[in-house]
Amino acid sequence: MRTPELLCPAGTLEHLETAFAYGADAVYAGQPRYSLRARNNSFKTVDTLATGIERARALGKQLYVVSNIAPHNSKVKTFVDDMASVIELKPDALIMSDPGLIMMIRDKWPDQPIHLSVQANTVNWATVEFWRRQGISRVILSRELDLKEIAEIRERVPEMELEVFVHGALCMAYSGRCLLSGYMNHRDANQGTCTNACRWNYREVQSTHDQSGDLIPVQQFDPDANTREILLEEPNRPGSFIPAYEDEHGTYIMNSRDLRAVQHVEALCRMGVHSLKIEGRTKSPYYVARTTQVYRRAINRAVTGLPFDMGQMDELEALSNRGYTEGFLRRHLPQEYQTYEQGSSIQGTQQVVGQIVDADDQTITIDVKNRFGCNDPLELMTPDGNIRFAIHRMETREGRSLDYAPGSGYVVRIPRPEGTPANLEYSYLTRILNQER
């Protein structure tokens, strides 16, 4: 059984440090101009990337630079010049999808390792073999594959490293190659500016045809109208209508559930997958901490022969999510893949109420993020383990007693729970919202 790399997202240096603290072997980060995360990305300069790579090396970890856009001519012109300073940093790999850009990197820097992005939509062993012959060192497989297909690829092309997504957001498009955001508001997801338009809340508007055959909204409701051709209106954009056509498979603007495959970590280890990847460069540091902690433990249990702990499924419920699915790793009915009830995230079973900023033998100092009070059920989440407890008192830094911390902007001290690990750097305090979920 192979011990796979645990690869985690790094939208900022804080995310990077948090991922490494909770057990990540590697992180991935990208320059906004050439990766698919132009927003919420602090790696805007070569200096920031350099700091991240230096930190990873100091810890014996790895950092991969994402450069996986589908470039238009304007970006092809600037690509080699812009990447020169990045290559000088010697990143552990570039994550790329476009054959033209890959060719340019191979011509200019033949020794630079390249991982093929999920955006390249690799779904069969022959394609993996093709890219192996082009000198690609790892292929990130499409999310549309099931476990048997992944195993067959591993068996047919044993020389190629394989990477598989195990957690995070899913797109209602082939491996994320979506046009919806670009079509609706001219922000191209394939250039890194996706607005998550598939997750907006839409109102169905009955339609009819104008003289040119286009759909237009009807003025009065007609109970006998053709309901297979409708218009969609987003509440924040009144008067802006989007045609939606339904066929025997349904409509195509949907809100995908989030991928959660922690239960399949053992199977992926057994088949020899090289890297398990968590999606989420725009998520919070707490998200990175929680997912890294859970998947690190799942990998460690799998490779030491311990059975899967179902409690890890519940731990991931602590995060806000859109409902979970196994994706295509095992085939389910279509309703398992989408969530129709809401366009926003489901509140997790825990809420982050603060981040640890200081501690001594008696107290812990909390930078408050959300309201919590005395007698609330709490969990202290640390890189060395988690503790559940309740407090009966808290105070300000000046020693004034409080019944509750009102929310963001407050700093409070609470008694240090018995059994608290020594290392409280990158630690969080959460409030348990619903212990029965």
Tab-separated table of C-alpha atoms in Angstrom:
chain	number	residue	atom	x	y	z
A	1	MET	CA	0.000	0.000	0.000
A	2	ARG	CA	1.338	3.418	-0.995
A	3	THR	CA	1.294	6.356	1.420
A	4	PRO	CA	-0.047	9.108	-0.852
A	5	GLU	CA	0.907	12.729	-0.671
A	6	LEU	CA	-1.732	14.942	0.959
A	7	LEU	CA	-1.989	18.034	-1.256
A	8	CYS	CA	-3.837	21.071	0.106
A	9	PRO	CA	-4.861	24.505	-1.213
A	10	ALA	CA	-2.921	27.677	-0.480
A	11	GLY	CA	-4.623	30.891	-1.502
A	12	THR	CA	-2.459	32.844	0.960
A	13	LEU	CA	0.649	32.327	3.054
A	14	GLU	CA	-1.615	31.827	6.075
A	15	HIS	CA	-3.348	28.962	4.263
A	16	LEU	CA	0.065	27.504	3.433
A	17	GLU	CA	1.275	27.635	7.025
A	18	THR	CA	-2.016	26.222	8.308
A	19	ALA	CA	-1.966	23.322	5.844
A	20	PHE	CA	1.577	22.370	6.817
A	21	ALA	CA	0.789	22.682	10.534
A	22	TYR	CA	-2.109	20.219	10.182
A	23	GLY	CA	-0.188	17.626	8.190
A	24	ALA	CA	-0.140	18.522	4.488
A	25	ASP	CA	2.783	17.137	2.499
A	26	ALA	CA	2.421	19.735	-0.248
A	27	VAL	CA	0.375	22.779	-1.229
A	28	TYR	CA	-0.576	24.344	-4.543
A	29	ALA	CA	-0.697	28.065	-5.272
A	30	GLY	CA	-0.955	30.064	-8.453
A	31	GLN	CA	-0.294	33.445	-9.980
A	32	PRO	CA	-3.688	35.039	-10.692
A	33	ARG	CA	-2.876	35.860	-14.337
A	34	TYR	CA	-2.233	32.237	-15.284
A	35	SER	CA	-4.262	30.156	-12.797
A	36	LEU	CA	-7.981	29.696	-12.283
A	37	ARG	CA	-8.100	31.633	-9.016
A	38	ALA	CA	-7.777	35.332	-9.762
A	39	ARG	CA	-9.706	36.386	-6.653
A	40	ASN	CA	-8.805	35.740	-3.003
A	41	ASN	CA	-5.254	34.959	-4.068
A	42	SER	CA	-2.341	36.657	-2.320
A	43	PHE	CA	0.342	35.068	-4.537
A	44	LYS	CA	0.272	38.062	-6.846
A	45	THR	CA	4.015	38.651	-6.838
A	46	VAL	CA	7.090	36.540	-7.357
A	47	ASP	CA	8.291	37.615	-3.914
A	48	THR	CA	5.228	36.054	-2.276
A	49	LEU	CA	5.726	32.834	-4.213
A	50	ALA	CA	9.385	32.872	-3.190
A	51	THR	CA	8.405	33.170	0.465
A	52	GLY	CA	6.009	30.239	0.108
A	53	ILE	CA	8.571	28.039	-1.635
A	54	GLU	CA	11.242	28.884	0.946
A	55	ARG	CA	8.851	28.037	3.779
A	56	ALA	CA	7.886	24.729	2.165
A	57	ARG	CA	11.539	23.772	1.678
A	58	ALA	CA	12.393	24.666	5.270
A	59	LEU	CA	9.751	22.177	6.418
A	60	GLY	CA	10.717	19.482	3.924
A	61	LYS	CA	7.428	20.026	2.063
A	62	GLN	CA	6.583	20.885	-1.538
A	63	LEU	CA	4.847	23.730	-3.353
A	64	TYR	CA	3.347	23.428	-6.826
A	65	VAL	CA	2.636	26.534	-8.890
A	66	VAL	CA	-0.659	26.461	-10.787
A	67	SER	CA	-0.608	27.756	-14.345
A	68	ASN	CA	-3.674	26.020	-15.774
A	69	ILE	CA	-5.715	28.609	-17.677
A	70	ALA	CA	-7.020	28.110	-21.210
A	71	PRO	CA	-5.051	31.093	-22.593
A	72	HIS	CA	-6.032	33.419	-25.392
A	73	ASN	CA	-3.349	34.908	-27.653
A	74	SER	CA	-2.689	37.895	-25.400
A	75	LYS	CA	-1.584	35.668	-22.537
A	76	VAL	CA	0.434	33.369	-24.772
A	77	LYS	CA	2.517	36.402	-25.799
A	78	THR	CA	3.492	37.253	-22.225
A	79	PHE	CA	3.668	33.759	-20.748
A	80	VAL	CA	7.342	32.828	-21.150
A	81	ASP	CA	8.618	36.228	-19.985
A	82	ASP	CA	6.320	36.241	-16.963
A	83	MET	CA	7.199	32.669	-15.993
A	84	ALA	CA	10.968	33.143	-16.177
A	85	SER	CA	11.212	34.604	-12.671
A	86	VAL	CA	8.902	31.872	-11.345
A	87	ILE	CA	10.995	29.068	-12.843
A	88	GLU	CA	14.095	30.606	-11.229
A	89	LEU	CA	12.515	29.829	-7.848
A	90	LYS	CA	12.564	26.126	-8.789
A	91	PRO	CA	8.992	25.231	-7.803
A	92	ASP	CA	8.524	21.515	-7.232
A	93	ALA	CA	6.180	21.395	-10.236
A	94	LEU	CA	4.000	23.514	-12.497
A	95	ILE	CA	0.357	22.461	-12.790
A	96	MET	CA	-0.628	23.066	-16.426
A	97	SER	CA	-3.389	22.133	-18.866
A	98	ASP	CA	-2.824	23.887	-22.194
A	99	PRO	CA	-0.656	21.895	-24.660
A	100	GLY	CA	0.760	25.081	-26.189
A	101	LEU	CA	1.940	26.478	-22.867
A	102	ILE	CA	3.301	23.062	-21.890
A	103	MET	CA	5.258	22.996	-25.147
A	104	MET	CA	6.704	26.443	-24.421
A	105	ILE	CA	7.834	25.433	-20.925
A	106	ARG	CA	9.355	22.174	-22.222
A	107	ASP	CA	11.251	24.042	-24.943
A	108	LYS	CA	12.607	26.736	-22.620
A	109	TRP	CA	13.039	24.783	-19.372
A	110	PRO	CA	13.128	21.056	-20.192
A	111	ASP	CA	14.025	20.040	-16.630
A	112	GLN	CA	11.034	21.770	-15.004
A	113	PRO	CA	8.585	19.102	-13.679
A	114	ILE	CA	5.032	19.524	-14.999
A	115	HIS	CA	1.816	18.073	-13.587
A	116	LEU	CA	-1.144	17.874	-15.962
A	117	SER	CA	-4.096	19.824	-14.536
A	118	VAL	CA	-7.568	18.387	-14.048
A	119	GLN	CA	-8.608	21.021	-16.613
A	120	ALA	CA	-7.078	18.775	-19.301
A	121	ASN	CA	-9.956	16.304	-18.711
A	122	THR	CA	-7.928	13.086	-18.563
A	123	VAL	CA	-10.368	10.164	-18.352
A	124	ASN	CA	-8.541	7.151	-19.852
A	125	TRP	CA	-5.239	5.299	-19.707
A	126	ALA	CA	-4.314	6.033	-23.332
A	127	THR	CA	-4.359	9.774	-22.657
A	128	VAL	CA	-2.239	9.235	-19.548
A	129	GLU	CA	0.260	7.274	-21.648
A	130	PHE	CA	0.294	10.044	-24.266
A	131	TRP	CA	1.213	12.644	-21.662
A	132	ARG	CA	3.840	10.341	-20.146
A	133	ARG	CA	5.543	10.266	-23.546
A	134	GLN	CA	5.529	14.077	-23.574
A	135	GLY	CA	7.548	14.137	-20.356
A	136	ILE	CA	4.708	14.968	-17.941
A	137	SER	CA	5.560	13.615	-14.484
A	138	ARG	CA	2.039	13.508	-12.979
A	139	VAL	CA	-1.532	13.524	-14.254
A	140	ILE	CA	-4.358	14.960	-12.152
A	141	LEU	CA	-7.277	12.783	-13.182
A	142	SER	CA	-10.704	14.142	-14.079
A	143	ARG	CA	-13.297	14.107	-11.325
A	144	GLU	CA	-15.642	12.163	-13.624
A	145	LEU	CA	-13.823	8.832	-13.083
A	146	ASP	CA	-14.923	6.036	-10.780
A	147	LEU	CA	-12.671	3.920	-8.576
A	148	LYS	CA	-12.431	1.033	-11.056
A	149	GLU	CA	-11.411	3.365	-13.862
A	150	ILE	CA	-8.709	4.952	-11.689
A	151	ALA	CA	-7.411	1.496	-10.766
A	152	GLU	CA	-7.251	0.460	-14.426
A	153	ILE	CA	-5.301	3.592	-15.351
A	154	ARG	CA	-2.885	2.904	-12.504
A	155	GLU	CA	-2.423	-0.668	-13.729
A	156	ARG	CA	-2.015	0.220	-17.431
A	157	VAL	CA	0.417	3.124	-16.906
A	158	PRO	CA	2.331	2.287	-13.707
A	159	GLU	CA	5.170	4.701	-14.539
A	160	MET	CA	2.924	7.788	-14.277
A	161	GLU	CA	2.136	9.507	-10.981
A	162	LEU	CA	-1.617	9.951	-10.478
A	163	GLU	CA	-3.403	12.598	-8.442
A	164	VAL	CA	-7.087	12.415	-7.423
A	165	PHE	CA	-9.400	15.023	-5.903
A	166	VAL	CA	-10.967	13.828	-2.644
A	167	HIS	CA	-12.673	16.922	-1.226
A	168	GLY	CA	-14.090	20.284	-2.209
A	169	ALA	CA	-16.437	22.084	-4.572
A	170	LEU	CA	-17.598	20.461	-7.795
A	171	CYS	CA	-18.581	22.196	-11.026
A	172	MET	CA	-21.583	21.385	-13.167
A	173	ALA	CA	-19.195	21.175	-16.113
A	174	TYR	CA	-16.591	18.704	-17.322
A	175	SER	CA	-13.730	18.970	-14.814
A	176	GLY	CA	-14.628	22.600	-14.236
A	177	ARG	CA	-14.493	23.794	-17.855
A	178	CYS	CA	-17.612	25.914	-17.487
A	179	LEU	CA	-18.952	28.718	-19.682
A	180	LEU	CA	-21.878	29.808	-17.504
A	181	SER	CA	-20.100	32.640	-15.672
A	182	GLY	CA	-18.615	34.014	-18.893
A	183	TYR	CA	-21.934	33.774	-20.722
A	184	MET	CA	-23.958	35.482	-18.010
A	185	ASN	CA	-21.719	38.303	-16.839
A	186	HIS	CA	-18.608	38.174	-19.023
A	187	ARG	CA	-16.302	36.770	-16.352
A	188	ASP	CA	-14.603	33.726	-17.819
A	189	ALA	CA	-14.126	30.796	-15.465
A	190	ASN	CA	-11.393	29.453	-17.728
A	191	GLN	CA	-9.434	32.675	-17.188
A	192	GLY	CA	-9.726	32.490	-13.397
A	193	THR	CA	-12.683	34.837	-12.764
A	194	CYS	CA	-15.587	32.440	-12.133
A	195	THR	CA	-18.518	34.036	-10.276
A	196	ASN	CA	-20.104	30.696	-9.288
A	197	ALA	CA	-23.181	31.592	-11.311
A	198	CYS	CA	-24.330	27.970	-11.132
A	199	ARG	CA	-24.930	28.451	-7.392
A	200	TRP	CA	-27.126	31.553	-7.585
A	201	ASN	CA	-30.768	31.454	-6.607
A	202	TYR	CA	-32.956	31.596	-9.721
A	203	ARG	CA	-36.672	32.261	-10.187
A	204	GLU	CA	-38.450	30.522	-13.038
A	205	VAL	CA	-40.190	32.919	-15.415
A	206	GLN	CA	-42.705	31.635	-17.932
A	207	SER	CA	-41.793	32.494	-21.500
A	208	THR	CA	-43.079	32.789	-25.039
A	209	HIS	CA	-41.407	33.403	-28.427
A	210	ASP	CA	-40.976	36.746	-30.131
A	211	GLN	CA	-41.022	37.217	-33.921
A	212	SER	CA	-37.376	36.157	-34.255
A	213	GLY	CA	-37.940	32.982	-32.243
A	214	ASP	CA	-36.159	34.139	-29.073
A	215	LEU	CA	-37.648	33.512	-25.653
A	216	ILE	CA	-39.231	36.520	-23.923
A	217	PRO	CA	-41.073	36.688	-20.571
A	218	VAL	CA	-44.848	36.463	-20.641
A	219	GLN	CA	-46.882	39.214	-19.049
A	220	GLN	CA	-49.521	36.915	-17.599
A	221	PHE	CA	-49.206	33.364	-16.316
A	222	ASP	CA	-50.542	30.728	-18.729
A	223	PRO	CA	-51.239	27.342	-17.067
A	224	ASP	CA	-51.160	25.617	-20.477
A	225	ALA	CA	-47.812	27.058	-21.598
A	226	ASN	CA	-44.842	24.909	-22.623
A	227	THR	CA	-42.877	24.439	-19.384
A	228	ARG	CA	-39.892	22.855	-21.159
A	229	GLU	CA	-38.721	26.300	-22.261
A	230	ILE	CA	-38.378	28.764	-19.392
A	231	LEU	CA	-36.467	31.876	-18.466
A	232	LEU	CA	-34.440	32.212	-15.278
A	233	GLU	CA	-34.177	35.461	-13.322
A	234	GLU	CA	-31.673	35.998	-10.529
A	235	PRO	CA	-33.118	38.181	-7.691
A	236	ASN	CA	-30.075	40.476	-7.655
A	237	ARG	CA	-30.427	41.071	-11.402
A	238	PRO	CA	-34.125	41.814	-11.997
A	239	GLY	CA	-35.066	42.093	-15.637
A	240	SER	CA	-32.064	40.044	-16.789
A	241	PHE	CA	-33.440	36.785	-18.168
A	242	ILE	CA	-31.523	33.620	-19.040
A	243	PRO	CA	-33.091	30.993	-21.326
A	244	ALA	CA	-33.075	27.436	-19.976
A	245	TYR	CA	-34.088	24.515	-22.152
A	246	GLU	CA	-35.108	21.217	-20.618
A	247	ASP	CA	-34.773	17.823	-22.301
A	248	GLU	CA	-35.162	14.240	-21.104
A	249	HIS	CA	-32.098	14.667	-18.868
A	250	GLY	CA	-33.338	17.818	-17.098
A	251	THR	CA	-31.986	21.368	-17.110
A	252	TYR	CA	-28.342	22.349	-16.833
A	253	ILE	CA	-27.997	25.242	-14.408
A	254	MET	CA	-27.615	23.300	-11.189
A	255	ASN	CA	-25.952	23.613	-7.814
A	256	SER	CA	-23.573	20.715	-7.330
A	257	ARG	CA	-23.048	19.167	-3.949
A	258	ASP	CA	-19.514	19.229	-2.531
A	259	LEU	CA	-17.176	16.268	-2.966
A	260	ARG	CA	-16.342	14.259	0.162
A	261	ALA	CA	-14.368	11.073	-0.447
A	262	VAL	CA	-12.680	10.465	2.905
A	263	GLN	CA	-14.378	7.040	2.986
A	264	HIS	CA	-12.450	6.058	-0.159
A	265	VAL	CA	-8.980	7.019	1.058
A	266	GLU	CA	-8.080	3.412	1.867
A	267	ALA	CA	-9.098	2.198	-1.610
A	268	LEU	CA	-7.061	4.950	-3.270
A	269	CYS	CA	-4.048	4.078	-1.099
A	270	ARG	CA	-4.350	0.409	-2.019
A	271	MET	CA	-4.412	1.073	-5.751
A	272	GLY	CA	-1.261	3.207	-5.465
A	273	VAL	CA	-2.522	6.736	-6.170
A	274	HIS	CA	0.367	9.138	-5.543
A	275	SER	CA	-1.494	12.241	-4.343
A	276	LEU	CA	-4.864	13.011	-2.732
A	277	LYS	CA	-5.971	16.574	-3.369
A	278	ILE	CA	-8.251	18.951	-1.462
A	279	GLU	CA	-9.915	21.767	-3.426
A	280	GLY	CA	-10.409	25.216	-1.917
A	281	ARG	CA	-7.907	28.016	-2.564
A	282	THR	CA	-10.655	30.587	-1.910
A	283	LYS	CA	-11.864	28.926	1.309
A	284	SER	CA	-10.929	30.030	4.844
A	285	PRO	CA	-7.836	28.946	6.795
A	286	TYR	CA	-10.208	27.076	9.129
A	287	TYR	CA	-11.477	25.052	6.153
A	288	VAL	CA	-7.881	24.181	5.281
A	289	ALA	CA	-7.150	23.213	8.888
A	290	ARG	CA	-10.228	21.009	9.279
A	291	THR	CA	-9.954	19.188	5.942
A	292	THR	CA	-6.195	18.692	6.239
A	293	GLN	CA	-6.543	17.303	9.748
A	294	VAL	CA	-9.271	14.824	8.765
A	295	TYR	CA	-7.625	13.557	5.579
A	296	ARG	CA	-4.200	13.328	7.239
A	297	ARG	CA	-5.679	11.041	9.869
A	298	ALA	CA	-7.572	9.034	7.234
A	299	ILE	CA	-4.348	8.406	5.292
A	300	ASN	CA	-2.428	7.465	8.445
A	301	ARG	CA	-5.147	5.013	9.508
A	302	ALA	CA	-5.330	3.446	6.066
A	303	VAL	CA	-1.600	2.803	5.652
A	304	THR	CA	-1.272	1.349	9.159
A	305	GLY	CA	-4.139	-1.079	8.598
A	306	LEU	CA	-6.693	0.537	10.892
A	307	PRO	CA	-10.353	0.460	9.764
A	308	PHE	CA	-12.033	3.591	8.482
A	309	ASP	CA	-13.406	5.789	11.257
A	310	MET	CA	-16.952	6.866	10.358
A	311	GLY	CA	-16.541	9.749	12.786
A	312	GLN	CA	-14.405	11.458	10.167
A	313	MET	CA	-17.518	11.896	8.023
A	314	ASP	CA	-19.094	13.781	10.943
A	315	GLU	CA	-15.993	15.916	11.458
A	316	LEU	CA	-16.306	17.215	7.901
A	317	GLU	CA	-19.935	18.114	8.637
A	318	ALA	CA	-18.461	20.776	10.942
A	319	LEU	CA	-17.719	22.766	7.792
A	320	SER	CA	-20.339	24.768	5.929
A	321	ASN	CA	-21.131	22.805	2.799
A	322	ARG	CA	-23.635	22.426	-0.028
A	323	GLY	CA	-24.445	18.881	0.952
A	324	TYR	CA	-21.932	16.138	0.268
A	325	THR	CA	-21.581	13.617	-2.517
A	326	GLU	CA	-19.040	10.967	-3.480
A	327	GLY	CA	-19.048	12.486	-6.951
A	328	PHE	CA	-18.451	9.827	-9.580
A	329	LEU	CA	-16.188	7.610	-7.486
A	330	ARG	CA	-19.211	5.353	-7.060
A	331	ARG	CA	-22.193	5.722	-9.386
A	332	HIS	CA	-25.387	6.992	-7.778
A	333	LEU	CA	-28.704	8.320	-8.956
A	334	PRO	CA	-28.557	11.857	-10.414
A	335	GLN	CA	-30.234	13.473	-7.399
A	336	GLU	CA	-27.189	12.479	-5.362
A	337	TYR	CA	-24.999	14.826	-7.410
A	338	GLN	CA	-27.010	18.040	-7.236
A	339	THR	CA	-28.755	19.960	-4.519
A	340	TYR	CA	-32.015	21.550	-5.571
A	341	GLU	CA	-33.265	22.930	-2.277
A	342	GLN	CA	-30.925	25.881	-1.774
A	343	GLY	CA	-28.317	27.906	-3.583
A	344	SER	CA	-26.271	28.742	-0.510
A	345	SER	CA	-24.151	26.669	1.826
A	346	ILE	CA	-25.622	24.579	4.603
A	347	GLN	CA	-24.507	25.739	8.045
A	348	GLY	CA	-21.983	23.264	9.408
A	349	THR	CA	-22.380	21.503	12.730
A	350	GLN	CA	-19.712	23.810	14.160
A	351	GLN	CA	-19.068	27.521	13.872
A	352	VAL	CA	-15.640	29.120	14.202
A	353	VAL	CA	-15.906	31.546	17.113
A	354	GLY	CA	-12.278	32.521	17.473
A	355	GLN	CA	-8.612	32.031	16.723
A	356	ILE	CA	-6.008	31.433	19.421
A	357	VAL	CA	-3.595	34.358	19.666
A	358	ASP	CA	-1.871	33.688	23.001
A	359	ALA	CA	-1.791	31.199	25.869
A	360	ASP	CA	-0.146	30.503	29.208
A	361	ASP	CA	-0.444	27.708	31.760
A	362	GLN	CA	-3.824	28.973	33.008
A	363	THR	CA	-5.584	30.777	30.163
A	364	ILE	CA	-6.051	30.938	26.405
A	365	THR	CA	-6.523	34.256	24.621
A	366	ILE	CA	-9.092	34.275	21.808
A	367	ASP	CA	-9.467	36.709	18.918
A	368	VAL	CA	-13.246	36.453	18.636
A	369	LYS	CA	-14.850	35.860	15.220
A	370	ASN	CA	-18.430	34.997	16.222
A	371	ARG	CA	-20.518	35.175	19.374
A	372	PHE	CA	-20.116	32.488	22.033
A	373	GLY	CA	-20.891	32.362	25.714
A	374	CYS	CA	-20.347	30.578	28.989
A	375	ASN	CA	-21.750	27.017	29.047
A	376	ASP	CA	-21.712	26.745	25.222
A	377	PRO	CA	-20.346	23.388	23.996
A	378	LEU	CA	-16.958	24.209	22.454
A	379	GLU	CA	-14.143	22.477	20.628
A	380	LEU	CA	-10.518	23.550	20.667
A	381	MET	CA	-8.999	22.489	17.345
A	382	THR	CA	-5.196	22.257	17.275
A	383	PRO	CA	-2.558	20.676	15.019
A	384	ASP	CA	-1.935	18.110	17.771
A	385	GLY	CA	-5.557	17.121	18.397
A	386	ASN	CA	-8.972	18.426	19.386
A	387	ILE	CA	-10.647	18.819	22.781
A	388	ARG	CA	-14.342	19.340	23.548
A	389	PHE	CA	-15.281	21.237	26.680
A	390	ALA	CA	-17.448	23.991	28.127
A	391	ILE	CA	-16.419	27.103	30.038
A	392	HIS	CA	-18.112	28.738	33.000
A	393	ARG	CA	-16.282	32.034	32.888
A	394	MET	CA	-14.452	34.357	30.534
A	395	GLU	CA	-12.912	37.784	30.819
A	396	THR	CA	-11.468	40.640	28.821
A	397	ARG	CA	-7.727	41.151	28.629
A	398	GLU	CA	-8.173	43.740	31.379
A	399	GLY	CA	-9.776	41.140	33.671
A	400	ARG	CA	-13.431	42.238	33.387
A	401	SER	CA	-15.799	39.291	33.688
A	402	LEU	CA	-18.089	38.491	30.705
A	403	ASP	CA	-21.053	36.173	30.199
A	404	TYR	CA	-20.453	36.043	26.452
A	405	ALA	CA	-18.183	37.367	23.738
A	406	PRO	CA	-20.372	39.454	21.405
A	407	GLY	CA	-18.479	38.782	18.170
A	408	SER	CA	-15.743	40.026	15.889
A	409	GLY	CA	-13.556	42.790	17.297
A	410	TYR	CA	-13.366	41.388	20.820
A	411	VAL	CA	-10.438	39.625	22.473
A	412	VAL	CA	-11.207	37.436	25.500
A	413	ARG	CA	-9.447	35.028	27.822
A	414	ILE	CA	-10.876	31.659	28.820
A	415	PRO	CA	-9.557	28.995	31.220
A	416	ARG	CA	-7.156	26.578	29.548
A	417	PRO	CA	-8.943	23.201	29.284
A	418	GLU	CA	-7.339	20.178	30.894
A	419	GLY	CA	-5.318	18.171	28.381
A	420	THR	CA	-4.728	21.081	26.009
A	421	PRO	CA	-1.768	20.333	23.710
A	422	ALA	CA	1.330	22.467	24.145
A	423	ASN	CA	1.283	23.771	20.554
A	424	LEU	CA	-1.597	26.204	20.029
A	425	GLU	CA	-0.251	27.959	16.943
A	426	TYR	CA	-2.791	27.844	14.075
A	427	SER	CA	-5.494	26.727	16.524
A	428	TYR	CA	-9.205	27.562	16.422
A	429	LEU	CA	-12.099	27.639	18.869
A	430	THR	CA	-15.431	26.404	17.512
A	431	ARG	CA	-18.935	26.309	18.949
A	432	ILE	CA	-20.820	23.038	18.477
A	433	LEU	CA	-24.186	23.937	16.959
A	434	ASN	CA	-26.018	20.632	16.640
A	435	GLN	CA	-24.601	17.511	18.240
A	436	GLU	CA	-27.203	15.225	16.637
A	437	ARG	CA	-26.389	15.995	12.965
